Tab-separated table of C-alpha atoms in Angstrom:
chain	number	residue	atom	x	y	z
A	1	MET	CA	38.934	85.929	323.022
A	2	ARG	CA	41.980	83.386	321.537
A	3	LEU	CA	40.503	82.693	318.403
A	4	LYS	CA	40.222	86.008	317.523
A	5	HIS	CA	44.216	86.189	318.145
A	6	VAL	CA	44.146	82.469	316.143
A	7	VAL	CA	42.025	84.653	313.004
A	8	LEU	CA	44.063	87.517	313.562
A	9	SER	CA	47.856	85.813	312.764
A	10	VAL	CA	46.075	83.711	309.918
A	11	PHE	CA	44.931	86.554	308.030
A	12	LEU	CA	48.174	87.940	308.769
A	13	LEU	CA	49.841	85.527	307.692
A	14	PHE	CA	48.245	85.101	304.760
A	15	SER	CA	48.494	88.815	303.859
A	16	LEU	CA	52.772	88.468	304.161
A	17	ALA	CA	53.050	86.044	301.689
A	18	ALA	CA	50.651	87.835	298.489
A	19	CYS	CA	52.962	90.621	299.321
A	20	MET	CA	56.395	88.143	298.468
A	21	GLU	CA	57.540	89.131	295.533
A	22	PRO	CA	57.803	85.751	292.730
A	23	THR	CA	61.085	83.596	293.229
A	24	TYR	CA	63.123	83.156	289.917
A	25	ASP	CA	66.128	81.995	289.119
A	26	SER	CA	67.324	85.782	288.105
A	27	GLY	CA	71.137	84.594	287.865
A	28	LYS	CA	71.158	82.172	284.944
A	29	LEU	CA	70.981	83.689	282.004
A	30	LYS	CA	69.300	82.423	279.207
A	31	VAL	CA	67.147	82.029	275.269
A	32	ILE	CA	64.617	83.839	275.882
A	33	GLU	CA	63.692	83.517	271.945
A	34	VAL	CA	64.518	82.833	268.738
A	35	THR	CA	62.739	85.182	266.210
A	36	ASP	CA	60.066	83.412	264.130
A	37	HIS	CA	59.932	86.181	261.417
A	38	ASP	CA	61.087	87.262	258.012
A	39	PHE	CA	64.165	88.975	258.052
A	40	LYS	CA	67.447	89.910	256.535
A	41	ILE	CA	70.551	90.810	257.348
A	42	ASN	CA	72.509	91.416	253.268
A	43	ASP	CA	70.122	90.173	251.459
A	44	GLU	CA	69.997	87.037	252.859
A	45	SER	CA	67.226	85.579	255.371
A	46	ALA	CA	68.166	85.747	259.082
A	47	VAL	CA	67.665	84.700	262.737
A	48	THR	CA	68.060	86.716	266.192
A	49	LEU	CA	68.658	85.194	269.170
A	50	ILE	CA	67.500	86.936	271.720
A	51	VAL	CA	69.391	86.499	275.525
A	52	GLY	CA	68.802	87.665	279.517
A	53	HIS	CA	67.731	87.048	282.713
A	54	ALA	CA	64.743	85.885	284.638
A	55	ASN	CA	62.804	86.779	280.457
A	56	VAL	CA	64.203	90.003	280.249
A	57	ALA	CA	65.601	90.554	276.684
A	58	GLU	CA	69.161	92.004	277.568
A	59	TYR	CA	70.829	91.107	274.869
A	60	SER	CA	70.421	90.152	270.629
A	61	PHE	CA	72.559	88.178	268.477
A	62	SER	CA	71.371	88.800	264.895
A	63	LEU	CA	72.970	86.118	261.909
A	64	ARG	CA	72.331	84.875	258.296
A	65	LYS	CA	71.160	81.688	257.888
A	66	SER	CA	73.617	80.288	255.830
A	67	ASP	CA	75.371	80.713	258.206
A	68	LEU	CA	74.110	78.197	260.776
A	69	LYS	CA	76.024	75.884	260.361
A	70	LYS	CA	78.391	73.604	262.338
A	71	GLY	CA	81.664	74.999	263.315
A	72	THR	CA	80.955	78.582	261.886
A	73	LEU	CA	82.540	81.159	263.790
A	74	LEU	CA	81.549	85.068	262.999
A	75	GLN	CA	83.127	87.869	264.726
A	76	SER	CA	83.071	91.463	264.449
A	77	VAL	CA	85.336	94.038	266.196
A	78	SER	CA	84.257	97.710	266.437
A	79	ASP	CA	81.451	96.221	263.730
A	80	SER	CA	83.687	95.359	261.439
A	81	ASN	CA	81.589	92.089	260.519
A	82	PRO	CA	78.173	93.451	259.031
A	83	ASN	CA	76.806	89.876	258.761
A	84	VAL	CA	76.938	89.970	262.534
A	85	ARG	CA	74.479	91.797	265.066
A	86	ALA	CA	74.170	92.617	268.712
A	87	ASP	CA	72.590	94.590	270.303
A	88	GLY	CA	71.269	94.735	274.165
A	89	THR	CA	68.585	96.761	276.623
A	90	PHE	CA	69.451	97.457	280.133
A	91	PHE	CA	66.993	99.120	281.819
A	92	SER	CA	65.104	101.443	278.929
A	93	GLU	CA	69.278	102.119	277.520
A	94	TYR	CA	70.086	100.857	274.364
A	95	TYR	CA	74.231	99.279	273.830
A	96	VAL	CA	75.375	98.871	270.252
A	97	GLN	CA	78.588	97.907	268.269
A	98	SER	CA	80.563	101.091	267.469
A	99	LYS	CA	83.032	102.068	264.355
A	100	ASP	CA	84.365	104.830	267.216
A	101	HIS	CA	84.562	102.126	270.455
A	102	ASP	CA	85.984	99.181	272.067
A	103	THR	CA	83.207	97.129	270.920
A	104	HIS	CA	83.085	93.463	269.762
A	105	ALA	CA	80.630	90.532	268.587
A	106	SER	CA	81.201	86.811	268.699
A	107	ILE	CA	78.651	83.870	267.255
A	108	GLU	CA	79.728	80.706	267.397
A	109	ILE	CA	77.879	77.710	265.967
A	110	VAL	CA	79.022	74.555	268.037
A	111	GLU	CA	76.411	71.822	266.868
A	112	ILE	CA	73.425	71.831	264.873
A	113	ASP	CA	72.071	67.877	265.379
A	114	PRO	CA	68.142	67.827	263.578
A	115	VAL	CA	68.394	64.343	264.747
A	116	GLU	CA	69.015	64.587	268.379
A	117	LYS	CA	66.831	67.914	267.908
A	118	VAL	CA	69.613	70.372	269.657
A	119	ALA	CA	71.597	72.997	268.688
A	120	ARG	CA	74.432	74.381	270.825
A	121	ILE	CA	75.660	77.982	270.043
A	122	ALA	CA	78.458	80.358	271.925
A	123	VAL	CA	77.698	84.664	271.906
A	124	GLY	CA	79.718	86.789	273.227
A	125	ALA	CA	80.067	90.745	272.803
A	126	LYS	CA	81.291	94.097	274.602
A	127	LEU	CA	78.510	97.172	273.690
A	128	VAL	CA	78.712	100.340	274.038
A	129	ASN	CA	75.511	103.161	275.106
A	130	LEU	CA	76.400	106.113	272.389
A	131	LYS	CA	74.682	108.534	274.385
A	132	ASN	CA	77.620	107.968	277.834
A	133	GLU	CA	79.649	105.806	276.469
A	134	ASP	CA	78.973	103.046	279.620
A	135	TYR	CA	80.117	99.733	278.092
A	136	LYS	CA	78.050	96.072	278.657
A	137	GLU	CA	80.142	93.128	278.341
A	138	LEU	CA	78.996	89.300	278.170
A	139	GLU	CA	81.689	87.060	277.863
A	140	ILE	CA	81.745	84.217	275.587
A	141	THR	CA	78.057	82.055	276.954
A	142	LEU	CA	76.711	78.690	275.296
A	143	PHE	CA	73.610	77.976	275.231
A	144	GLU	CA	71.954	75.376	273.839
A	145	LEU	CA	68.580	75.613	272.158
A	146	THR	CA	65.258	73.027	271.658
A	147	GLY	CA	61.994	73.153	271.059
A	148	GLN	CA	60.429	75.663	269.547
A	149	ASN	CA	63.386	78.288	269.915
A	150	LEU	CA	65.207	75.782	267.719
A	151	GLU	CA	62.333	75.159	265.547
A	152	ASN	CA	62.292	78.800	264.509
A	153	LEU	CA	66.465	78.848	263.919
A	154	LEU	CA	66.487	75.814	261.857
A	155	ASN	CA	63.273	76.885	259.689
A	156	LYS	CA	63.949	77.395	256.226
A	157	VAL	CA	67.566	76.280	256.928
A	158	GLU	CA	69.477	73.562	254.981
A	159	ILE	CA	71.133	71.428	256.610
């Protein structure tokens, strides 16, 4: 009888463990991907930095590769700068910059060091969902790019 209780207890323990969701750091925003496909902004090669939580894309920031120089600061208020693109997706709802709403986007190239194999880029945005006029805002956040993301960022860039 005692063996039966031990076996049942072990079975229940493993069953409960199998039902638990995996843990991850959902609180930390991170770079999910830097695009490596070829696209253009105003007839110039461009790149997109995609950031989010727990490998779920939330914000994307696009800029021309010719603007990838240390110290470059690109800003767009109410979609005023065609060389800066920002958008976001949250629970299947799409958020954008808008000429008719209080929105903004910012991208700053803080550092690009191909020798040390690192880039630091600060981004921020306030975007609007045009269907319901809901806003999402990302305060200026600094991201460090290394590895494949850095390679994709610097692909075909003259530094």
